[in-house]
Every structure is written in C-alpha cells, then in structure tokens.
Amino acid sequence: MTPSTTVHSPLRLYGRSGELAILETLLERLRAGDGGALVLTAPPGLGRTALLRQAAAHHLRGHGGPVLYAAAAPTEQRLPYSGLHALLCSAPGPLPLAPDTVLSSGITPGALLGLLRALGAEQPLLVCVDDAHVWDPDSRAALGFAARRLGAGSRVAVVIGAADETAFAGLPALRLGPLDDDAATALLDRLTDGTADVDPVVRSELLREAAGNPRLLAGLAGRLTPGQLAGRTALPYPLPGGESVLDAHAAHLDGLSPDTHTLLLLAAAAEEHEPDGAGSDAALLLRAGARAGLSASHLDRVLFAPAGSAGALQRAGSRVHFSHPLLRRAVLHRAPPGRRRAVHELLAGLLGGPGPAQLPALVQRACASTGPDAGLAEQLERAAAAPRPHGERSAALARAAALSTDDTLRAARFTAAAEQARLAGDTGRARAMLARVGPHLAEGAAPYVRGMLALGDGPATDAREALLTAAELLAPHDPRRTLEALFGAAEAAWAMGDAIAYLDAMNRVPVAAADRPTAQYRAGMCAVLAGHPDRGHALLRCCLDSATRADDAGELLRAGACALVLGEVDAACRAGARALAVVRTRGPEALLPHALEQLAYAELRSGQHARARAHALEGLHAARRTGQRNSATHLHAVLALAASVEGPAEACAAHADAALTGAGPHGLAQAAMLATWAVARADLAAGRPAEAAARLGPLVRPGPGTGHFATRMLAVPCYVEAVVLSGRAREAEGELAVAVQEFALWTARTTDPQVPAQLARCRALLAPAEEAAARYEEALAHHDRAGGDFERARTRLLQGQLLRRLRRTREARGPLRDALVAFERCSARAWAERAVGELRAAGEAVDAPDRSGQGPLTGLTPQQQRIARCVAEGATNREVAVRLSVSPRTVDHHLRNVFAALGVRSRTELARLLDRGGGARLQDRDEKKRADL
C-alpha cells in the first residue's frame, strides 16, 4: 500500500498548540514503531476536523506513511458496516480484504484488528475517523475494539473525532474547549484581513456571539459587509452566518421522539424572556408542556432525568438549562417558523399579567411576531421599566428595537438596551446592542454608553473624550445623563492622574442641574484642586454630612470620596459600607466592583488590612464577572497594598504585577502608583530599603511625571524611611527636606489621624540622635490618639533600631518587643520577622514567626542567618551593614564564619545553596498564589 495523497495540509490552527502537541507525541511514537489511540471530542465547530486533517497531513509529510481517513455520512448510519467500508475505501492501494466484502458480509472486531496490524507491518499506519458518533453501531464497535488493543509494537495509531467519548469508552480522550480570547481575536484578524478595519465594538460582538467557536466565528464574519465590519453600518439583528453550526448541533437531536422535540422547543423558547445564562423556569415548562398535550410522565422523564433528553437539558434547582448555549439556538433554528410562533404564543398566554409582570409575555409575543410591529414595540418599551431587573429590561428593549419601523426609534431603543445591559453588568451584551446603532443615528446616549463602558474597560483618555462629547450632545435635553457623563469624565481624569483634566470636567457640570449635595461636591473638589483647601474642605464636609441620610449609591460613593479627600477615613468606611449595602440591595450590578474598591481602599487607609483584603477580593471577582478590567486593575493594587502588610511577599508582587500590567495600556496612573508603593513597602519589610527608595523616589518628587496628585503624599513616610535606612540621608538631604516640608503642609490640611504621627516619625528619622528620641515620643503620642496597630508598630520598630544603633540595646528591647506584638496582632508577618531580627540583634532570644524551616541555615546564629540571606540576594558588605545597622567589618567577620559553617567558598556558592534549600518552597508558594489569582 502506497501513501495517500488525497489529504491536504489545512490552514493555520489558532489556539490549539496544546492539542497539536499531544497529536505530535502520538505521531512520534508511531514513527518509533509504537501505536496508540486518541479520541478527540467536541461539539460541532470547535475544530475536530481541522485537527484530524492536521494530523494526517503531518504524518504524510513527516514519514510518508499511509493514512486511512474517513468522515461519517449521517445518511448511512443505519447501514451495517458502512463506516468501515468508507474507511477502507480510502486506502491508496489494494487491501488483503476488499471493502465491498466488509459491506456485504461484515467483519469481526478481531479481523479488523488483524487487518490494521498487517497494514502497519509494512509502514506505520495512521487511521483518522471524523464524526465517528454518527457511524453505524457495528463499525463503531469494531473500531473501538481494535483501537483499545493497539499499543507497543503495533505500528498503528487511531485518531477518532466524535461529539463525545461514550461509544469509545476506555480510550484516551481529549475534549476540545472554546478558543480563548487571544486565539479567537487572532483568527478574526485572519478572517477579515484585507476586508476592512474591524470596529472594536463589532469585534467584541463577533467574539461574544461566536463564544470561542472558530467555525461559527468564520460564518458570522463572512456574512458581514465591509461597512458593517468597519462600524459604518449597523449590524443586523440577529447576526446571520451561524446556520451550518446550528444545523450540526440540531442533528444530534434527530433521534428523539416528537414529544421530546416539543419540550425542547418549549425550553428554548422559554429562555427568550430571561437574562442570558439564566435558563428557564421548570414550573413554567411543566405548565406549558401540559398545555401542549404532553403527558406528566414524559415531562418528568425529560425535565428531571438527563437521559430523557439525550443530555440536552440539565436541571439546577428550579431552573432548566441546555447543556450547550448553541444547542438552544439550534433547537429554535431547526423548528419550522409556524411551530415556533405557536410555542411563543402558548408561553405568552401563560405569562400574562398586569403592570411590569406583563413584560415576559410581551417578549414572547414579540418572538411570535412575523415582522415589524410598532404598537407591540411601544408596549415593550413602556413595560421595560423599574422594578424589572436591568437584564430583563435590556432583552425587552432589544426586542422592541427589532420590531421598530422607524430607524431613529430603533437606534434609540438599541441604545437603551445597551445601557440596561451595562447596568446589569453584562458589558458584552451592551457592546452588542451598540453595534446595532448606526453611526449617523448615534445621538448623545450612544456615546454616553460607549464612554461608560470604556471607563470600566478601556483607555481612560478614550473614556474621558467620549463622555465629554456625550455631555455636549445630551445637555439640551437630558440633564441627568449630562451630569453622569461629566462625573464619569472626571473619574477617568482622576484615574489618569490628570488634575487639570479633572477640573475641566467638573467645571462643566451645570450647577442648575445638580441638587445641593452634588453642587457642594463639585464646588468642593474644584476648590481643593485649585489650591483653596479651606473653602473646599468646608464644602466637602457639608456634602458628607448631607449624605448620611442618602439612599442613592452614586451619592454615597461621592460622599465616600469626600471623606477620603478630607482624611476622615472612618467616615469613608461608613459611607462605603452603606453604598455597598445599597448596591447589593437595589443595584445596579455594574457599580458593585466600584463600591467594593472604594470601601477596601478606605479600610486600607484606616488600618483594617484584613477587611480590606476580603472586600477587594470580592470586588476583583465582581470586576471580572462584569467585564470591568479597569476596576480589576485598581483592586489588584489595593490587594498588593494589603499584602505589603500581611504578606506573603509573593502575593504582593503578583498583585502589583497584575495592576501594573493593566494600568499601562489604559493609562491608570493611580493604580500604577499604588502598586509601586505596595512593592516598595514590601521591600522595606524585607529589609531592602535601597530598592524601596529607588521605587518611591520618582513618585513623591514634585513636578510633572511624578506620582498621582491625590495619593503621592501617602507614600512620603515610606520614602523617608527607605532613604534613611539605605544610608543615603546625607546624599539626598535636599530631596528629603522638600518631601517632608510638603508632607507637613498636607498634614495641616488633612484630618487623617495617622498623618501627624507619620510626620513626627519622618522628622525623627532625619533628626540628630539627641533630638530623635523626643520626635519618636511625639509620634507615639499621636498614635495613641489615632489608634491603629500597624503604623504605631512601625514607629516603635524604628525607635528600637535607633536605640540599638546607639548601643543602648537594653532600652531598645522594649520598643522592639512592642513592635513585634503589634505586628503579630495585625498579621503583618513580614514586618514581624523584621522585628524578630532586630530583637535578636539586640541580644534577646525570641522565637521566629512561623516559617517552613530554615533549610541550610539552621545551624547559624540569627545574625549570621540575616547576613547570609542578604548576601545571597546580591547585597555588598556595605549594603548589608546599612540594612542591619552594623559596621562593614562586623559583616565581614560574620560572613567568614558563615562560609566556614556551610562549607562554601564564595558568594555565588552561598546563593546556590540557599536557592536549593528554599527554591522548592518558594516555587510551591508561587504556583499556589498564581492559582489563587
């Protein structure tokens, strides 16, 4: 038998590198003389056929061996051995057993195994079968029998493509998942190359609609015109081009009974008035099935037992879901139009009710409509109002838009549907609705929704410009949205760190359109940023006081911002907690990440690090769920700050890296600054002040290109501490004086209770030894009034370090002991370790905080251990001396003893030894932390 030349190399596959590697391993084993089998399973359209063809082409190119390749023909499913007949007919030469004999007389599984082994004896043989689930049962059974017995020395490999592995149990199976976003985007770029620049909103809608299905994505993109792809023309609703994929999904249900098909159609239709992914109501399906004449026993069997619907339906409590979203669409697509309309009318009759309760019935009536219906569209629009959930209102408005006869009215309703979807936290659907609005029909509401979407997931500059444009368009007729657009533009400018742009947006807010608290908020923020803090603070305090009676989430969030600017961190926590409660109770879902972010940040400022971490983690999940990557970036920064206190250092680094990765492309200066500050604070905890100073220096210096205008003062105490501990106080004397002077001015303006203590601590660090003691006592007096363990412990730690450096070791133990207890009380593990090291250096025996062993350093003294770790990290003797407040000669003496005790001869050998001793534990912690993130 000679190699086949009928299989051609396919185009490039996207997002399948892992699957291709597994196939390559199978083919390498085949070339080495060992056989095997693999079942590729996936719903239609995910690339089973493409992978099979890739494997066949690779085998031909790599070895020139023969390939048997067959795709199942559904029409021959009832013909015994038709599948094996087609497979053997693909052989490029004569076979020991004629294919026609197999078709007429059949073949035993053992005979098929012998035939394949005989063919493989000449040259390694690859057998590929596509859509094997629709083969005739005899062929499936024989092939499965043979594949299970192909192993070492057989020189035959079998790759089977099927919808599932049920018919081939016992064989290795690889289930294909949808393409990830990067792979789907790359595929879309290839599909549209040379056609048009794809508009971002259109791109988002195509990717959302395809849901990672490459065949569906190709079909959808192929049916759009260049104008539609470029966003110059509105997209059709619904998108065409998925018919072949839907037909393939529906084909799996062809063997079910007519009654089961009826119930599946009812279940598919009943989801039309529900939010995406919500499924359908089981009680409604029971009533609808009874009305359609289905028996109670059949309804129970299909709805409550997966086997009754061939796995198409799955029940979760009172909800019924399709096993795959495309399967639901396929059922609706396959049903005759008349029958589909009758089902929708039946459901509409069961769902009717007065007032807002009539909305589901109207949606079902809209689905049953045969064409545009202005009256029904108007009814839907009126019914899509509170208190219905935002998701349901979005679905109803989209239906109303599809029924509209007037282009302008249709665009307005699609825009309203987009806004409701955004408020529901469904940013994908919101962008899909916007894609249906033609640019020539996009009034102020469409740019407003686009800007608000970009505010949550896009470059901050784009969001600001879109919202300013929207405000201009909306000003003549929509004061409420005008106000929200300008506040959104100001929020974008704040995230960018652009104070001038923030003032520009706030100064455009029409005073006549704002209520008293909103006007006070606007005037107060403008006064503060314009350099009039006294007047601004008075206005902000009035706004904060009036918000104590508010029950609007937006007003409460603005009150929380007022409190943070004033420095009243406890009031910020109270306002944030109340705003969160309002959002949880009344919505909208889109505000949940922002509410959690603001509350977590306020809790950080008030020293409640554990509580801040819990709220920030919840906010991070909410941001991911609602598609708000900018909020996720800010929440990563908050989590990095919390981890810089509580540890571990790996968590701080991972969150900071995530924040910086997101902040760069979208211009989120505040998130970038907070993340950098977090890493620097972790450096301080680990005894790396030089690195901390290098990170913080650019953030706290005055002038352009520095840290965020609203938060850079918060990092000054860490900067001063880092510079002094790194031994650069004299070298950076001018910079430190300017930073502390500016911090002192800010201290006079803020009511943050910790700031006076931090200022006194900064002055203690810079003061001569004889004056420093008084400064530390002043700082501690402020701490006693303010409360809070962490900042007070840092002051006691620095006080103890000073006393130890002055050789007053007995006096140093008290402050250091206090610092250790306080750090342990607030779970600041890394800082507690630093306090332990200082206590040991002061001559006090103390147990280290819980660590997973000391590895090769177990036999060294505490001071030797500290020096060894610093040297292994690359520090010079002088740098180690500065870190540990000892002389370079002392470091040299201890290092010689370390080398002798550990049996190493150089710094490089010491670093390698510590890496071997601790690398596995660090790797395990890194992998766990990455999994958590």
PDB file of C-alpha atoms in Angstrom, residues 613 635-660 671 673-686 688 695 829-831 925-926 929-930 933:
ATOM      1  CA  ARG A 613      -8.342  42.321  51.535  1.00  0.00           C
ATOM      2  CA  LEU A 635      -8.436  46.204  43.039  1.00  0.00           C
ATOM      3  CA  HIS A 636      -5.181  44.365  42.306  1.00  0.00           C
ATOM      4  CA  ALA A 637      -3.373  47.496  43.534  1.00  0.00           C
ATOM      5  CA  VAL A 638      -5.427  47.500  46.747  1.00  0.00           C
ATOM      6  CA  LEU A 639      -4.664  43.808  47.259  1.00  0.00           C
ATOM      7  CA  ALA A 640      -0.966  44.485  46.702  1.00  0.00           C
ATOM      8  CA  LEU A 641      -1.064  47.142  49.423  1.00  0.00           C
ATOM      9  CA  ALA A 642      -2.817  44.763  51.806  1.00  0.00           C
ATOM     10  CA  ALA A 643      -0.253  42.056  51.053  1.00  0.00           C
ATOM     11  CA  SER A 644       2.593  44.504  51.679  1.00  0.00           C
ATOM     12  CA  VAL A 645       1.394  44.496  55.286  1.00  0.00           C
ATOM     13  CA  GLU A 646       0.095  40.957  55.793  1.00  0.00           C
ATOM     14  CA  GLY A 647       2.296  39.164  53.287  1.00  0.00           C
ATOM     15  CA  PRO A 648       3.375  36.979  51.763  1.00  0.00           C
ATOM     16  CA  ALA A 649       5.737  38.927  49.548  1.00  0.00           C
ATOM     17  CA  GLU A 650       4.855  36.692  46.610  1.00  0.00           C
ATOM     18  CA  ALA A 651       1.211  37.773  46.827  1.00  0.00           C
ATOM     19  CA  CYS A 652       2.199  41.431  46.924  1.00  0.00           C
ATOM     20  CA  ALA A 653       4.425  41.010  43.869  1.00  0.00           C
ATOM     21  CA  ALA A 654       1.778  39.068  41.939  1.00  0.00           C
ATOM     22  CA  HIS A 655      -1.000  41.590  42.603  1.00  0.00           C
ATOM     23  CA  ALA A 656       1.295  44.529  41.897  1.00  0.00           C
ATOM     24  CA  ASP A 657       2.394  42.964  38.624  1.00  0.00           C
ATOM     25  CA  ALA A 658      -1.239  42.435  37.608  1.00  0.00           C
ATOM     26  CA  ALA A 659      -2.048  46.053  38.486  1.00  0.00           C
ATOM     27  CA  LEU A 660       0.906  47.462  36.554  1.00  0.00           C
ATOM     28  CA  ALA A 671      -3.390  52.152  40.147  1.00  0.00           C
ATOM     29  CA  MET A 673       1.292  54.396  41.814  1.00  0.00           C
ATOM     30  CA  LEU A 674      -0.476  52.342  44.483  1.00  0.00           C
ATOM     31  CA  ALA A 675       1.021  49.119  43.098  1.00  0.00           C
ATOM     32  CA  THR A 676       4.541  50.590  43.083  1.00  0.00           C
ATOM     33  CA  TRP A 677       4.093  51.864  46.627  1.00  0.00           C
ATOM     34  CA  ALA A 678       2.971  48.388  47.691  1.00  0.00           C
ATOM     35  CA  VAL A 679       6.094  46.733  46.274  1.00  0.00           C
ATOM     36  CA  ALA A 680       8.293  49.365  47.922  1.00  0.00           C
ATOM     37  CA  ARG A 681       6.606  48.800  51.288  1.00  0.00           C
ATOM     38  CA  ALA A 682       7.193  45.053  50.893  1.00  0.00           C
ATOM     39  CA  ASP A 683      10.852  45.843  50.175  1.00  0.00           C
ATOM     40  CA  LEU A 684      11.013  47.778  53.435  1.00  0.00           C
ATOM     41  CA  ALA A 685       9.504  44.867  55.344  1.00  0.00           C
ATOM     42  CA  ALA A 686      12.082  42.512  53.833  1.00  0.00           C
ATOM     43  CA  ARG A 688      15.650  46.164  51.256  1.00  0.00           C
ATOM     44  CA  ARG A 695      10.896  52.806  43.567  1.00  0.00           C
ATOM     45  CA  ARG A 829       4.094  38.627  59.157  1.00  0.00           C
ATOM     46  CA  ALA A 830       6.999  40.061  57.156  1.00  0.00           C
ATOM     47  CA  TRP A 831       7.193  43.056  59.455  1.00  0.00           C
ATOM     48  CA  ARG A 925       4.060  29.191  47.068  1.00  0.00           C
ATOM     49  CA  ASP A 926       4.363  30.970  43.699  1.00  0.00           C
ATOM     50  CA  LYS A 929      -0.527  32.199  44.542  1.00  0.00           C
ATOM     51  CA  ARG A 930      -0.820  32.227  40.748  1.00  0.00           C
ATOM     52  CA  LEU A 933      -5.084  34.975  41.324  1.00  0.00           C
TER      53      LEU A 933
END
